[in-house]
Short mmCIF file of C-alpha atoms in Angstrom, two decimals:
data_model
loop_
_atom_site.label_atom_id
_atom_site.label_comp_id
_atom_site.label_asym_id
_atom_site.label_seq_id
_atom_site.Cartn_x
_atom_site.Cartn_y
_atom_site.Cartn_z
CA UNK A 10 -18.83 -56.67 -145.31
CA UNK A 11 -19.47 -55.94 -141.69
CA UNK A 12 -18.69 -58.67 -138.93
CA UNK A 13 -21.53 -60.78 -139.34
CA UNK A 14 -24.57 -61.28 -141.50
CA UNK A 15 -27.08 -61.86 -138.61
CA UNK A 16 -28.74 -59.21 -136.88
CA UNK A 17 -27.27 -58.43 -133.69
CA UNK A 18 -26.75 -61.05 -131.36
CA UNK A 19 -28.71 -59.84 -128.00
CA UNK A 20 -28.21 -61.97 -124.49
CA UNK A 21 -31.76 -61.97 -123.60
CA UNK A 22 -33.47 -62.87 -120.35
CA UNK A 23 -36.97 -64.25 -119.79
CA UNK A 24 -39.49 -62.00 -117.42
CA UNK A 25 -40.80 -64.44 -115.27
CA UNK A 26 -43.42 -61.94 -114.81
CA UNK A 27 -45.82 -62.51 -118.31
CA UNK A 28 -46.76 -64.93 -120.38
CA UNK A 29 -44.99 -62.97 -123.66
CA UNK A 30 -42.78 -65.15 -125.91
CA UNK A 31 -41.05 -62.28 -127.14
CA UNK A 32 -38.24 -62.32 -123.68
CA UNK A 33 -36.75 -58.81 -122.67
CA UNK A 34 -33.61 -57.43 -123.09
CA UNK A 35 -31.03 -57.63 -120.31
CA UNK A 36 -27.63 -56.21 -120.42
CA UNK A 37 -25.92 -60.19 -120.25
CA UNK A 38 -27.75 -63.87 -120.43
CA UNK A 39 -26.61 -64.63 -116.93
CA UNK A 40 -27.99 -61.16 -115.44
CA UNK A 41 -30.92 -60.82 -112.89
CA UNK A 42 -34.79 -60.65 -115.41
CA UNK A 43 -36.03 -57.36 -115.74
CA UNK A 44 -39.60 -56.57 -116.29
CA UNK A 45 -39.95 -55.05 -120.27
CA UNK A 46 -41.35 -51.27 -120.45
CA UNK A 47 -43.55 -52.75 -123.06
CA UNK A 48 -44.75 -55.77 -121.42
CA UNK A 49 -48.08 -54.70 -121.06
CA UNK A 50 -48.87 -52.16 -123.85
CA UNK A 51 -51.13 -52.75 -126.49
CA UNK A 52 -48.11 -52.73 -128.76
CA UNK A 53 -46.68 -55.24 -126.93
CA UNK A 54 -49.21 -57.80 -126.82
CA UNK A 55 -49.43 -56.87 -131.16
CA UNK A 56 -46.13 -58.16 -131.49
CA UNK A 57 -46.70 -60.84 -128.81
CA UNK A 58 -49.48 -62.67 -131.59
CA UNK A 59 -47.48 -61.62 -134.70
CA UNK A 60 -43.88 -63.07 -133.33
CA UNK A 61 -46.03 -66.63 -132.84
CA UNK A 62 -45.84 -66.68 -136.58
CA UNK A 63 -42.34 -66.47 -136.34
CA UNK A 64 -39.53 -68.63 -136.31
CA UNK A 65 -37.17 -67.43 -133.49
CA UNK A 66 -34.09 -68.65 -132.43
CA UNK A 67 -32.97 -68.63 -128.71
CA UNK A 68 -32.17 -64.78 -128.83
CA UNK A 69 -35.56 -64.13 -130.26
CA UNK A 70 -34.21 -63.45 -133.61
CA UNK A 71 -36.76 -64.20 -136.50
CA UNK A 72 -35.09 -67.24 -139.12
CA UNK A 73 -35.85 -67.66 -142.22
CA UNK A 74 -35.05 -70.86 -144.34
CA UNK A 75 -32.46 -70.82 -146.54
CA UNK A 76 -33.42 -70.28 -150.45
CA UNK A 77 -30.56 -70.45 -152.23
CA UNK A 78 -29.29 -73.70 -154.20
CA UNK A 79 -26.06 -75.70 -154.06
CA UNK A 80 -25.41 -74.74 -157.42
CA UNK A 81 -25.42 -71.03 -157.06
CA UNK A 82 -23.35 -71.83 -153.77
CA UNK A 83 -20.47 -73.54 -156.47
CA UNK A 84 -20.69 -71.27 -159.14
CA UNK A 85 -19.84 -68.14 -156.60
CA UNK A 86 -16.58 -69.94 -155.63
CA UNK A 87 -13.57 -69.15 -159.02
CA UNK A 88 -12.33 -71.96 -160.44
CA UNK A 89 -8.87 -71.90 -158.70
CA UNK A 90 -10.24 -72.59 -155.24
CA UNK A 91 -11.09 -76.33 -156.51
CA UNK A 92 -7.64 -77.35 -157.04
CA UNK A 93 -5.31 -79.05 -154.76
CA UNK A 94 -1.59 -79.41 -154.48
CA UNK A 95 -0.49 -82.47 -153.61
CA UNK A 96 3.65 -80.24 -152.82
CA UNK A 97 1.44 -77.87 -150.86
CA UNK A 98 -0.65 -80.17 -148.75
CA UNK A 99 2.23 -82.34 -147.84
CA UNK A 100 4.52 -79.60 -147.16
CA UNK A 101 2.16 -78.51 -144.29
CA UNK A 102 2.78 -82.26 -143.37
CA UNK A 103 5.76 -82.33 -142.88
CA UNK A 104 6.21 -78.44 -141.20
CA UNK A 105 4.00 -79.89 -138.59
CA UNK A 106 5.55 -83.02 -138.03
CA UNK A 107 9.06 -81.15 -138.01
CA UNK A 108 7.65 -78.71 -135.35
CA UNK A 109 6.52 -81.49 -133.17
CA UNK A 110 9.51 -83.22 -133.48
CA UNK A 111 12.13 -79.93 -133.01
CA UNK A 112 9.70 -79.23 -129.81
CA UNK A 113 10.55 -82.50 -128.27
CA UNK A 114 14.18 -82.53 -129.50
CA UNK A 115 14.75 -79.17 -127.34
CA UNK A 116 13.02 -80.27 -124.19
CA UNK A 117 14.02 -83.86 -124.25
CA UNK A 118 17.54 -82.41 -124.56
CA UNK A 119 17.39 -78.73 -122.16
CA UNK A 120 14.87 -79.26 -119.98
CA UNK A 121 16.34 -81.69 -117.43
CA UNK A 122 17.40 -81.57 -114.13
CA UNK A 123 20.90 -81.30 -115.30
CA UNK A 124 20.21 -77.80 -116.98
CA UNK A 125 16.91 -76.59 -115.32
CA UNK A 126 17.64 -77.60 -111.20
CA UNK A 127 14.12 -76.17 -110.17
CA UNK A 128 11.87 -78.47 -110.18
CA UNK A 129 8.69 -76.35 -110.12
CA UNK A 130 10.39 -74.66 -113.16
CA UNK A 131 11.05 -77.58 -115.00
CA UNK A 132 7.42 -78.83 -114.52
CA UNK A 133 5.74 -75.65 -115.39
CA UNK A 134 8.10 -75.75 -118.73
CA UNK A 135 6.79 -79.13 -119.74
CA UNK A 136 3.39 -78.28 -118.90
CA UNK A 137 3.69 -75.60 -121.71
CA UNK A 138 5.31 -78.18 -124.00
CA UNK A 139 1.79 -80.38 -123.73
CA UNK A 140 0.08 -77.40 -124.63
CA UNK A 141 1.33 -76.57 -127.51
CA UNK A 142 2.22 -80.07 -128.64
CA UNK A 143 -1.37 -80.73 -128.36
CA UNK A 144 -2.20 -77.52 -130.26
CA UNK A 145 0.48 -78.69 -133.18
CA UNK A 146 -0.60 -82.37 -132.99
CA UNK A 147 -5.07 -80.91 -133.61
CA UNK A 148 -3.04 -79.41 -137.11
CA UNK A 149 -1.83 -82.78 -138.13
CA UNK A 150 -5.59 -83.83 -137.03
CA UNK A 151 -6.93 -81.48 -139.61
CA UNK A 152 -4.67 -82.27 -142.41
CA UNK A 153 -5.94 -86.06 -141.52
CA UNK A 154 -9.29 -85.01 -141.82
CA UNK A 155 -8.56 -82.96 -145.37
CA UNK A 156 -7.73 -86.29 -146.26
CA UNK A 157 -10.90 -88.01 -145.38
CA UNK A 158 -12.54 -85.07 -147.51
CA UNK A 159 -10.04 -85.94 -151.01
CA UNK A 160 -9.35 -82.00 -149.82
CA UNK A 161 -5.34 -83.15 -149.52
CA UNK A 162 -4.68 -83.86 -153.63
CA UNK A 163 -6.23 -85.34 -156.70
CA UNK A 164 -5.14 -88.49 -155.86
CA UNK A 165 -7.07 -90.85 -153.71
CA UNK A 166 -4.29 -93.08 -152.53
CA UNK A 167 -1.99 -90.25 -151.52
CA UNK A 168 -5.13 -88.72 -149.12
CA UNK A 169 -5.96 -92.12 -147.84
CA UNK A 170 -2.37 -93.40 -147.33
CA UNK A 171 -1.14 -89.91 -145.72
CA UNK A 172 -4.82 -89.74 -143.80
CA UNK A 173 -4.42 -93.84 -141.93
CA UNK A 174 -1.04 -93.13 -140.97
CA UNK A 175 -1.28 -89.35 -139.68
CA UNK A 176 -5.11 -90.18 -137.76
CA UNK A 177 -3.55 -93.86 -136.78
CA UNK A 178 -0.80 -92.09 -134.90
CA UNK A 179 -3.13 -89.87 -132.90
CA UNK A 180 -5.31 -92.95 -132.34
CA UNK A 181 -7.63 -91.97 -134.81
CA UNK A 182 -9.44 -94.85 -136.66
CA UNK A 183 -8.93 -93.23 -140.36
CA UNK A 184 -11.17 -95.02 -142.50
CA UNK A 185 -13.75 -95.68 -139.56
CA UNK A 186 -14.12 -91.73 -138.94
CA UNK A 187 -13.60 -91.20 -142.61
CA UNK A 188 -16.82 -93.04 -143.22
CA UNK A 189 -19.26 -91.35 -140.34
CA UNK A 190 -17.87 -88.23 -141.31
CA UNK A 191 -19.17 -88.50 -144.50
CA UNK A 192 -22.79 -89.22 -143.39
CA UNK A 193 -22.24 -86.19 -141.07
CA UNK A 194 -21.84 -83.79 -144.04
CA UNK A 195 -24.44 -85.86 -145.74
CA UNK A 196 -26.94 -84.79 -143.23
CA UNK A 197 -25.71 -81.48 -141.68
CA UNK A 198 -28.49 -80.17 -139.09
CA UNK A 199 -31.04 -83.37 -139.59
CA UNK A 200 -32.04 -84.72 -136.68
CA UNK A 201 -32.80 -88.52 -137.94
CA UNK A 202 -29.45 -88.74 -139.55
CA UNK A 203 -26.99 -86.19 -138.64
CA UNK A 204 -23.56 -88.36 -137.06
CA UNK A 205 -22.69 -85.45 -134.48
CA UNK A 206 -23.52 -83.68 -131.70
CA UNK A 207 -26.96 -84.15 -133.04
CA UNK A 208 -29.15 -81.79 -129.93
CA UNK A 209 -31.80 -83.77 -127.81
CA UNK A 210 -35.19 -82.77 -128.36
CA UNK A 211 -37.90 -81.84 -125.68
CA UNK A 212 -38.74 -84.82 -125.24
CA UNK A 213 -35.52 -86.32 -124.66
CA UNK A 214 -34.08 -83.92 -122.63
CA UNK A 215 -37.17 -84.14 -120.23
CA UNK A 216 -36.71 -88.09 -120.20
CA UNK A 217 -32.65 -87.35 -119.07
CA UNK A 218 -33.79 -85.00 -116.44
CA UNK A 219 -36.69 -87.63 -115.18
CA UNK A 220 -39.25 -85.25 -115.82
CA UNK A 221 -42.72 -84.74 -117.64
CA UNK A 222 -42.07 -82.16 -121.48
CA UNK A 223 -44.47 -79.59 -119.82
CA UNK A 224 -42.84 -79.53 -117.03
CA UNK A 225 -39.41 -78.23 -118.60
CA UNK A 226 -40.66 -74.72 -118.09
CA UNK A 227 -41.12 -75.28 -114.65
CA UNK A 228 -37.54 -76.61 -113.92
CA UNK A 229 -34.94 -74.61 -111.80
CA UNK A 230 -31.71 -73.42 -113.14
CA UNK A 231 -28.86 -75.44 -113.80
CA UNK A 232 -26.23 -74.14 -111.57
CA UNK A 233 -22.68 -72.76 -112.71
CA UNK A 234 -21.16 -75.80 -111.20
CA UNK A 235 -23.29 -78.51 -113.13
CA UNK A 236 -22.69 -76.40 -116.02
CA UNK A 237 -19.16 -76.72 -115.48
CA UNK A 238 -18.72 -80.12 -114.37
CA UNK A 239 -20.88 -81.01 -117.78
CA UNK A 240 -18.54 -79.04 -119.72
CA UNK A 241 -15.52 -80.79 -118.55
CA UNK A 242 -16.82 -84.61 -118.75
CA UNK A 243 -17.38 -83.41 -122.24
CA UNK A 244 -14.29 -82.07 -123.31
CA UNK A 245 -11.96 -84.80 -121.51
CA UNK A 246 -13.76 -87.74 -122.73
CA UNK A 247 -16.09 -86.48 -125.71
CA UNK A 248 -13.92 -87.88 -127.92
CA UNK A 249 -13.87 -91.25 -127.41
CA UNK A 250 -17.11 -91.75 -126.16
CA UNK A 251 -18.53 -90.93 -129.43
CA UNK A 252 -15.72 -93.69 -131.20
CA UNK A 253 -16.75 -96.06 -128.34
CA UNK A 254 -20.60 -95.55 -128.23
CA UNK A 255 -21.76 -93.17 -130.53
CA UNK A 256 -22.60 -90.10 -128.15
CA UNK A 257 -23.81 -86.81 -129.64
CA UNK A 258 -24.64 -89.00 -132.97
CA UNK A 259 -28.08 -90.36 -134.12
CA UNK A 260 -29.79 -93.27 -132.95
CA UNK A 261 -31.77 -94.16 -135.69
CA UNK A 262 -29.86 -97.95 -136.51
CA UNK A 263 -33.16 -99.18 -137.34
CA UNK A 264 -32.81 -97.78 -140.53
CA UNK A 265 -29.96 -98.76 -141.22
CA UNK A 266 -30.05 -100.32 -145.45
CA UNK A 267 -28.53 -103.82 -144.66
CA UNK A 268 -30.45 -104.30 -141.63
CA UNK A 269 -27.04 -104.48 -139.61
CA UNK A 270 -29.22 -101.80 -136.84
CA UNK A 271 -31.92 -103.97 -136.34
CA UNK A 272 -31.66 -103.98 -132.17
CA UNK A 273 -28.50 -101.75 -131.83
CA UNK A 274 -28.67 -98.42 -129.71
CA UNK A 275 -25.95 -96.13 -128.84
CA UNK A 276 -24.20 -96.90 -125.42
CA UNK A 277 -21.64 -98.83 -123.88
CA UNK A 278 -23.15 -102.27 -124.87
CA UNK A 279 -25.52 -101.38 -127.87
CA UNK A 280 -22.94 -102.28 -130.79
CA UNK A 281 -22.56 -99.27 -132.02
CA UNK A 282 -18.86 -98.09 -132.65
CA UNK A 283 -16.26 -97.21 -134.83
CA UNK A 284 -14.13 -100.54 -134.10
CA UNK A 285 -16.20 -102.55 -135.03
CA UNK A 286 -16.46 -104.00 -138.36
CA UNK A 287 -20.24 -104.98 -137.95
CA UNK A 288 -21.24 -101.58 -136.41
CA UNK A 289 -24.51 -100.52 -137.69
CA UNK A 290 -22.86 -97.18 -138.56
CA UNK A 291 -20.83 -99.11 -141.66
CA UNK A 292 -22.56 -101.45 -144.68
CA UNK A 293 -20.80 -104.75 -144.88
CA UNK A 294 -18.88 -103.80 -147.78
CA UNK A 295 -16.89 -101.28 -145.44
CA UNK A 296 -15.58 -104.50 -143.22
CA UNK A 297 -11.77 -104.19 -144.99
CA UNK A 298 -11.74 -101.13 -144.36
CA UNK A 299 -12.69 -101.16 -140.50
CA UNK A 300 -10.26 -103.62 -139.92
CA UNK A 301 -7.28 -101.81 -141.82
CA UNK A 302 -8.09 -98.69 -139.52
CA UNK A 303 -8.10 -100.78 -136.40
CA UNK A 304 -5.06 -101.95 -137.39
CA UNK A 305 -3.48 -98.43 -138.11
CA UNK A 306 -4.27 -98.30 -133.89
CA UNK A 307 -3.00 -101.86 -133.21
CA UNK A 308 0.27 -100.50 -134.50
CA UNK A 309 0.48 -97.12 -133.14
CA UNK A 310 -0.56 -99.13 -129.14
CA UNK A 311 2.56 -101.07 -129.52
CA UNK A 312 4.71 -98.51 -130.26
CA UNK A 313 3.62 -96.79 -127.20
CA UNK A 314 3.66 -99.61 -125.26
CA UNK A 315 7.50 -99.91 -126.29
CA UNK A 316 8.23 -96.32 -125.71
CA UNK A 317 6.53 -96.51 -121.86
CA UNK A 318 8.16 -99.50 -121.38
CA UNK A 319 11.39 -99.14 -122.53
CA UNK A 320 11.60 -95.22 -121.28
CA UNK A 321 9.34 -95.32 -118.48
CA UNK A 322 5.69 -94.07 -118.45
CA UNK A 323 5.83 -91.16 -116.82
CA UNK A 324 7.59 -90.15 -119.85
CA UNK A 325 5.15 -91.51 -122.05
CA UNK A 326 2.49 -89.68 -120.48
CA UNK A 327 4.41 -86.26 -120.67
CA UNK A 328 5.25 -86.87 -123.71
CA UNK A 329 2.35 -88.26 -125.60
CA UNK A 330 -0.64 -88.91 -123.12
CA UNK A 331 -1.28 -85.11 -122.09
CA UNK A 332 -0.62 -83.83 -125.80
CA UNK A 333 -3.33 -86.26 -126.82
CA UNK A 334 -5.92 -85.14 -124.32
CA UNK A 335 -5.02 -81.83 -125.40
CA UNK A 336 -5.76 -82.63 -129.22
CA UNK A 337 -8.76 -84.61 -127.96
CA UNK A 338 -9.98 -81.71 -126.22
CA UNK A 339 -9.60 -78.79 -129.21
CA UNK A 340 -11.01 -81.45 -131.19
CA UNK A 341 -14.65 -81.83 -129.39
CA UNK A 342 -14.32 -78.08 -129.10
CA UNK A 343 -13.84 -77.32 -132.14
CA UNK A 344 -16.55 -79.58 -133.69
CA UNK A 345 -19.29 -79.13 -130.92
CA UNK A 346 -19.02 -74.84 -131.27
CA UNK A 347 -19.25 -75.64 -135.27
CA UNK A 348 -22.80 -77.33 -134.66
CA UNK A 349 -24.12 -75.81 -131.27
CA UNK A 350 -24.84 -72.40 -131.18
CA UNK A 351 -28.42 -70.06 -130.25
CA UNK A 352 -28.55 -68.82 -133.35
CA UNK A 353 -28.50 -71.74 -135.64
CA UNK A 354 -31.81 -74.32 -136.55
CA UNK A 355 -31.94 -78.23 -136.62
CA UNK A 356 -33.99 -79.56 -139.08
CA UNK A 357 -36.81 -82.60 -138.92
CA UNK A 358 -36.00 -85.08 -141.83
CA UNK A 359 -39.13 -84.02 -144.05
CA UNK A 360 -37.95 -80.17 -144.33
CA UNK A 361 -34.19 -81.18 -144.32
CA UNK A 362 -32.03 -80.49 -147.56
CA UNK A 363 -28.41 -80.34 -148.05
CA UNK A 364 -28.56 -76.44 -148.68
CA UNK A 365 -30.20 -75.83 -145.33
CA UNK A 366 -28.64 -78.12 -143.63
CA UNK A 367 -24.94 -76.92 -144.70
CA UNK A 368 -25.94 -73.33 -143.42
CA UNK A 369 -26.69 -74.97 -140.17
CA UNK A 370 -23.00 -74.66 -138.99
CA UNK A 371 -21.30 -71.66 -137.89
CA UNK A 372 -18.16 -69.63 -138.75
CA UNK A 373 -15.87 -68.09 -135.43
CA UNK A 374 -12.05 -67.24 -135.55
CA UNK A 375 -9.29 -68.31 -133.04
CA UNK A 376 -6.14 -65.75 -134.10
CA UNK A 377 -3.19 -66.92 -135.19
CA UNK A 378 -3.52 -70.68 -133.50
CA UNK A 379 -6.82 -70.84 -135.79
CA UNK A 380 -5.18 -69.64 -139.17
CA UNK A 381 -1.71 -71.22 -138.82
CA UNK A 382 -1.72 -74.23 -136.79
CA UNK A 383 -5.35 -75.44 -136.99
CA UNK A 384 -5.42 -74.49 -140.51
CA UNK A 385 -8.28 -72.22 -140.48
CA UNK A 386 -10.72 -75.04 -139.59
CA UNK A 387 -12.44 -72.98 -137.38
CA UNK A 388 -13.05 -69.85 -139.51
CA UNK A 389 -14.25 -71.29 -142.77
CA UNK A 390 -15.95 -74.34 -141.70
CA UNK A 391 -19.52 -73.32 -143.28
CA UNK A 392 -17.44 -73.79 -147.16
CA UNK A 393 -16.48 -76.64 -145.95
CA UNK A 394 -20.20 -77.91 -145.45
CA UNK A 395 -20.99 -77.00 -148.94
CA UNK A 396 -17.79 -77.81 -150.70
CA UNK A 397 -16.04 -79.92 -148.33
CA UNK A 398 -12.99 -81.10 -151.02
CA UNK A 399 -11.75 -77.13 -151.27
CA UNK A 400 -8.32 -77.18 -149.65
CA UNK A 401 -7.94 -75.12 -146.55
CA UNK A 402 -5.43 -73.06 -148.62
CA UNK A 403 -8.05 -72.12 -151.04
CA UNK A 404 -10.84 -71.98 -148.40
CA UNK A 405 -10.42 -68.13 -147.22
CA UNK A 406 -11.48 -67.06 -150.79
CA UNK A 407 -14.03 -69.61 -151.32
CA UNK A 408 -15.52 -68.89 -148.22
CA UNK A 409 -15.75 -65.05 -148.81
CA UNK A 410 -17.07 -65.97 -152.78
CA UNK A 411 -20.38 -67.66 -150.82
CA UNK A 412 -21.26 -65.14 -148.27
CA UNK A 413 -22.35 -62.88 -151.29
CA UNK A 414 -25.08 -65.89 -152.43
CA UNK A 415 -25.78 -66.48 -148.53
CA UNK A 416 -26.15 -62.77 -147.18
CA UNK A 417 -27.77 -62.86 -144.09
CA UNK A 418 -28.37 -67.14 -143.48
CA UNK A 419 -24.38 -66.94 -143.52
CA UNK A 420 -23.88 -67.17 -139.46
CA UNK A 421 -20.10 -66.04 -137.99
CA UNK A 422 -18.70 -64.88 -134.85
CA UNK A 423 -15.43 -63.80 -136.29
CA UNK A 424 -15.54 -60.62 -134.56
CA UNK A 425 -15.72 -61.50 -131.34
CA UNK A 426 -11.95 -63.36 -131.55
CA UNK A 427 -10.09 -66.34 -129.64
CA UNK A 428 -11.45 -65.04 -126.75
CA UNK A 429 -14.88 -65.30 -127.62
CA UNK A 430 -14.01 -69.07 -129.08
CA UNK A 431 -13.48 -69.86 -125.25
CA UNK A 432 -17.42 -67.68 -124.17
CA UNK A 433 -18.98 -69.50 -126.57
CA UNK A 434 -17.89 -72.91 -124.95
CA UNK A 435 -19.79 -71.48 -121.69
CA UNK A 436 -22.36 -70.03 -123.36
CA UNK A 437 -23.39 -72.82 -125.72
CA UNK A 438 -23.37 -74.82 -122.19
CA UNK A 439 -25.64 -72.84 -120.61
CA UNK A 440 -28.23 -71.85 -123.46
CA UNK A 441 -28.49 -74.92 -125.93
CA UNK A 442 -30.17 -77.59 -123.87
CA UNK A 443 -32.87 -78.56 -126.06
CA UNK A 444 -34.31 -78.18 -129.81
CA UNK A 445 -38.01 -77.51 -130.40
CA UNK A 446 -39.95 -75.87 -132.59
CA UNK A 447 -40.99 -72.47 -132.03
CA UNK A 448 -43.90 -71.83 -130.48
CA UNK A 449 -47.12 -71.56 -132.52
CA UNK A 450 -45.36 -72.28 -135.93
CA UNK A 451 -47.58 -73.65 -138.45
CA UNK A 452 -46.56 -76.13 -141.44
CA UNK A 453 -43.23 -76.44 -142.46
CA UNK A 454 -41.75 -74.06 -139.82
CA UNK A 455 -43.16 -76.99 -137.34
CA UNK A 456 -40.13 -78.75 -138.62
CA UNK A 457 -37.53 -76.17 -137.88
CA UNK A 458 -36.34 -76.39 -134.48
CA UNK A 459 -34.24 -74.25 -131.93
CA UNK A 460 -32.62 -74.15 -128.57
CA UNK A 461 -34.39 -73.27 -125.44
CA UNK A 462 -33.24 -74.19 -121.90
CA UNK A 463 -33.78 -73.99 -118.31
CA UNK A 464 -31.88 -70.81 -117.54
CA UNK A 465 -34.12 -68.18 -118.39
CA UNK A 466 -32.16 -67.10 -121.38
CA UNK A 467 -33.81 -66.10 -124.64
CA UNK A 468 -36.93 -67.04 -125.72
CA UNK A 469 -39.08 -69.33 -123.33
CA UNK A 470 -40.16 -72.72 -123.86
CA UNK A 471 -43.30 -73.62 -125.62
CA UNK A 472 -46.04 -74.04 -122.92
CA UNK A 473 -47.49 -77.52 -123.21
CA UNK A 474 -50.46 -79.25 -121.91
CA UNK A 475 -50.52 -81.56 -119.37
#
């Protein structure tokens, strides 16, 4: 099977100069616009009317909706892959837990200013030690989250009882994320119910810039810095911005069954979070539960606040503080490229289902850090949108088992390695502003939405009236 399933991935530029839909090529997405040969051929103008028809993604690549069914998806995948070890799964437990602690045992012990005089030295080796104490600590963060998923072993106690107290010591409200995380595979890709990094429409990204829907094709570029300084605000405090107020997830509380939404909006003061026992995001019968996660974080607070008191916090930042941002960092990374990419559709709510939805994620690799210490999350997480109890161990086989029923709706960037893990972060920044449909589609391809931006990369915004 070659690299990927999709056609060719071209970074297309818009030519400011027609009124086309169909964008030229251009050697890069942040190149100068070229005029197309074609732009004015009879040809041209053809394909101009029959690409209206179309459903395009931001490269201009024509989508088609998935047709295949869950079941077809589950009987591809053999038997085997279904079964989980409870010895495996918490062997990987405690190999992480025994690397983060033989990591701090060596520089707590050799990196002082007894053994190491230099300063600068010293400083540049602990700086390394938060790196890859952050990049061990995102594995235990997995394994948590296999737990969430009943991925970990048969038994439901063992997942949730290895799950509170791995997430609680990351500060990780199990049961709380366990619970939204659920909804999120629930509703893969729909825009009314999805639970993360659910993309603002036209009309809502118009609304954030202060400006008019039709005027979006009118807007200047975003500049590199902006880009940038968005990037960063995202991936230092992404994390618990969505635990505090629900950022990147729905806003729909309205709807919510018990009536527990009824006034509630995402936001600093809307009363929507995952502390709360009372958060619209939970029914009332989740309330133990809430409370038994917040409590996993009560405990895992006052252990730091021993440790920085008792050892100083300087320590406690070096030690624990920067490893966290680190996790929290690979963690909004991770999740946001999963979700957020030019080539993949968002669906309205009445031409959502689970199959489309779950093929609404994509597939990239990150080299050994991916497969070994992130436990492939990151290279077979469209499985685990379909079949999201497969243990990571089994996943590599499922996941190959389900490209054969998916062919060419199964979406990966394998082949462009780590590095292009790290081009996609700037990328997805610059080219996935907003979703809308494409323009001209008729019936239900009204309700399948893509990205389109400000940049003049890919495909153009629809033109609206005034």
């Amino acid at each position: 099977m070659s690299s990927t399933a999709i056609p060719k991935r071209v970074a297309l530029n818009r030519n400011p100069g027609t009124d086309s839909s169909v964008p030229s090529v251009s050697a890069s997405p942040f190149d100068s616009p070229r005029h197309s040969p074609s732009s004015t051929s009879l040809s041209s103008m053809a394909s101009d009317v029959e690409n209206k028809t179309k459903m395009l993604d931001t490269y201009g690549n024509e989508f088609k909706i998935p047709d295949y069914t869950i079941k077809q998806i589950r009987d591809a995948i053999p038997a085997h892959c279904f079964e989980r070890s409870p010895a495996i799964s918490l062997y990987y437990v405690f190999r992480d837990i025994a690397i983060l602690a033989s990591i701090f045992y060596v520089f707590h012990n050799y990196v002082t200013p007894e053994t190491i005089p230099s300063m600068p030295l010293r400083v540049a080796l602990w700086t390394i030690y938060t790196v890859v104490q952050g990049m061990v600590g995102t594995g235990v963060w997995v394994l948590a989250h296999e737990c969430g998923h009943q991925a970990f072993s048969p038994s439901k106690v063992l997942n949730d009882t290895v799950g509170w107290i791995c997430h609680s010591a990351l500060l990780v409200p199990y049961f709380s994320w366990k619970i939204s995380h659920g909804k999120h595979h629930k509703a893969t890709g729909n825009l009314a119910r999805d639970m993360v990094f659910v993309p603002k429409t036209r009309e809502e990204y118009a609304s954030r810039v202060g400006k008019a829907i039709h005027e979006l094709n009118e807007l200047m570029e975003e500049t590199p810095i902006a880009t940038a300084t968005n990037l960063l605000l995202q991936q230092l405090f992404g994390w618990p911005m969505y635990l505090l107020t629900n950022v990147t997830g729905h806003n729909n509380h309205e709807r919510q069954p018990e009536g527990r939404g009824k006034g509630k909006r995402n936001g600093y003061f809307g009363g929507v979070n995952h502390f709360n026992p009372s958060s619209p995001l939970y029914e009332a019968k989740d309330a133990k539960l809430i409370a038994l996660s917040d409590l996993g974080l009560a405990i895992t607070g006052s252990i730091l606040y021993y440790v920085g008191s008792t050892y100083g916090w300087l320590n406690l930042l070096v030690w624990y503080g920067i490893p966290y941002l680190w996790v929290n960092h690979w963690l909004v990374a991770i999740t946001y490229l999963q979700h957020t990419d030019p080539t993949l559709p968002h669906y309205k709510p009445e031409v959502w289902n689970f199959a489309r939805g779950a093929a609404a994620t994509i597939d990239r690799d990150f080299g050994f850090v991916g497969r070994h210490i992130f436990h492939g999350i990151i290279e077979t997480h469209v499985l685990h949108h379909y079949v999201s109890t497969i243990p990571f161990y089994n996943a590599d086989e499922a996941s190959e088992a389900i490209q054969k029923v998916m062919g060419s709706h199964y979406r990966t960037e394998a082949h462009t390695g780590w590095t292009g893990f790290f081009k996609a972060l700037w990328t997805s920044s610059r080219v996935c502003h907003w979703v809308e449909p494409t323009e001209g589609s008729k019936g239900e391809s009204e309700g399948v939405l893509f990205y389109r931006n400000t940049n003049g990369v890919g495909v153009p915004p629809a033109k609206l009236s005034k």
